[in-house]
């Protein structure tokens, strides 16, 4: 069939379409020419945009926030770091949890007032503790054992009070420590020699020691050259700056006291403990203090008592006590020691030595006041009780309760008994060895970052989250010692640390540490800020680190990158020179390392308002 369309009509519309297209093209051509001529509004806008891009003062109040009235204007996402000002010079030796004014509000019974009493949240200082004017980097070890700068610890009272006992002497601008003590007038070396005639100090059997009421810690200072680490403690009392002197000398020490609270150490920790005229009332409170020493003393360990009441026949008049009183006190100590399964090994002159039995099988004495073995390491702010801590069970009379230790230094990397016996959840002999390899790798990386690590420049070292003690073991050297801190909210690994022949302490980093300012040269924190995230203010932890770190001391913080970003922002206002570096395995590892050095600055007199030199 043919089409109904008219072909001639289709051809008639074509000229009209062409005309319309041509007309539109001419219109847009003329419009563009008019705009380019400078008369159009489009050129005005273009000129102003170009001007805004090159002249930032055109619109000084330019805001990229929403302009709707119902949306609150928010602050910038990254405000400037808070700048921490110096504290008043009166706080130069501030010890947050052992301050004298607060202490005097507590009972004196059982030395409660000398224990830890930390400030409330609203009483915490949020400023930087200044160093005293004239502060100088301490002498390097081993010279620091015998000398300290007066400007660093400007207290002379001990040079007067203990002058005849050779604790410390003042000479020019330095203190000299002759190595004397109340009960070792011939010097610490001679005293230790006498102990070594009974106790196997020389062969590595004894590695960790506890000095209760340490004075300036000369006993611990002279044990160091015999490869024995002593944890020394003394209260912050009228014998001004005892512990501060000890740490200034490069000797491990903390502020502490045997009072009403358990000591912050695990059970079966120390190979040896001593009281050298420490004046602790061992027979009071049903022998509670001696029972606490027994808790922390390792099976087979030694306890030394020199001073009252030993040798009472010679000193009863000097001590201003009767013969009967002193004799009764020593008899009571002998009875307590026997009930604890301690065997007396030596008494001559001013010294008596007992040895703790290696297990309960070799000591059949029974007692009704037995502590709960499961809570033997639960010590943080826990009341001390007059009960005896039981020993782990054994299969024969010769077996060492809790496991036998190798002699040092072999025990440093040997599998600790607590791990071998499966007493540390999640840790096996294999994972322990892997942890050691990892920390050797980490420490080697640290030494590449800071070549002073491993030298005498960093004598007093702290690991704030010690774990199994891998950092301290990898760093092990006569040039330094490490305070291994196990946070109270972390896994309880401090017993393992001591079994390795290292020393340490439990602590809650939401509170101040039991030490004076400026007592550590190098502080290491692995995973600490992740551990305490949401538990307390990270700012408080960093300010505490600053308090206990010496001027020009170093910090190493290993943690997750998001946590370290927050930390880095805070330390930006703390007079630390800090930088973040990649994990030693490269930038793709989410864990990073923050390294920092504390600037040197000191408190100044009121004449200088800058508060720094």
Coordinates of N, CA and C in Angstrom, one line a residue, residues 102 104 166 200 205-206 218 243 270 272 292 304 381-382 396 412 424 503 523 567 578:
X102 N 49.5 16.7 104.7 CA 48.4 15.7 104.7 C 48.7 14.6 105.6
X104 N 50.1 14.5 108.5 CA 49.9 14.8 109.9 C 48.4 14.8 110.3
X166 N 78.9 8.2 109.8 CA 79.5 8.2 108.5 C 78.4 7.9 107.4
X200 N 75.4 -17.1 100.7 CA 76.1 -17.3 99.4 C 75.9 -16.1 98.5
X205 N 73.6 -17.1 93.9 CA 72.4 -17.6 94.6 C 71.5 -16.5 95.1
X206 N 72.1 -15.4 95.5 CA 71.4 -14.3 96.1 C 71.5 -13.1 95.0
X218 N 73.2 2.8 101.7 CA 74.6 2.4 101.5 C 74.7 0.9 101.3
X243 N 65.6 8.8 100.9 CA 65.4 8.1 99.7 C 65.9 9.0 98.5
X270 N 62.1 -11.9 97.4 CA 63.4 -11.5 97.7 C 64.2 -12.7 98.2
X272 N 66.9 -12.2 100.0 CA 67.6 -11.7 101.2 C 66.8 -10.4 101.6
X292 N 55.0 -10.2 107.4 CA 55.0 -9.6 106.1 C 56.3 -9.8 105.4
X304 N 68.3 -10.8 107.9 CA 69.4 -10.2 108.7 C 68.9 -9.2 109.6
X381 N 46.9 -1.4 98.7 CA 46.0 -0.8 99.8 C 45.3 -1.9 100.6
X382 N 45.9 -3.1 100.6 CA 45.3 -4.1 101.4 C 45.9 -4.1 102.8
X396 N 58.3 -33.5 98.0 CA 59.3 -34.1 98.9 C 59.9 -33.0 99.7
X412 N 68.2 -15.0 84.5 CA 67.7 -13.8 83.8 C 66.8 -14.2 82.6
X424 N 50.8 -18.2 85.3 CA 50.6 -16.9 84.7 C 49.7 -17.1 83.5
X503 N 64.1 -6.4 89.8 CA 63.3 -5.8 90.9 C 62.2 -4.9 90.4
X523 N 62.6 6.9 81.1 CA 61.3 6.3 81.5 C 60.8 5.6 80.2
X567 N 48.6 11.8 73.2 CA 49.8 12.0 74.1 C 50.7 13.1 73.6
X578 N 59.7 16.4 71.6 CA 59.1 15.1 71.3 C 58.9 14.9 69.8

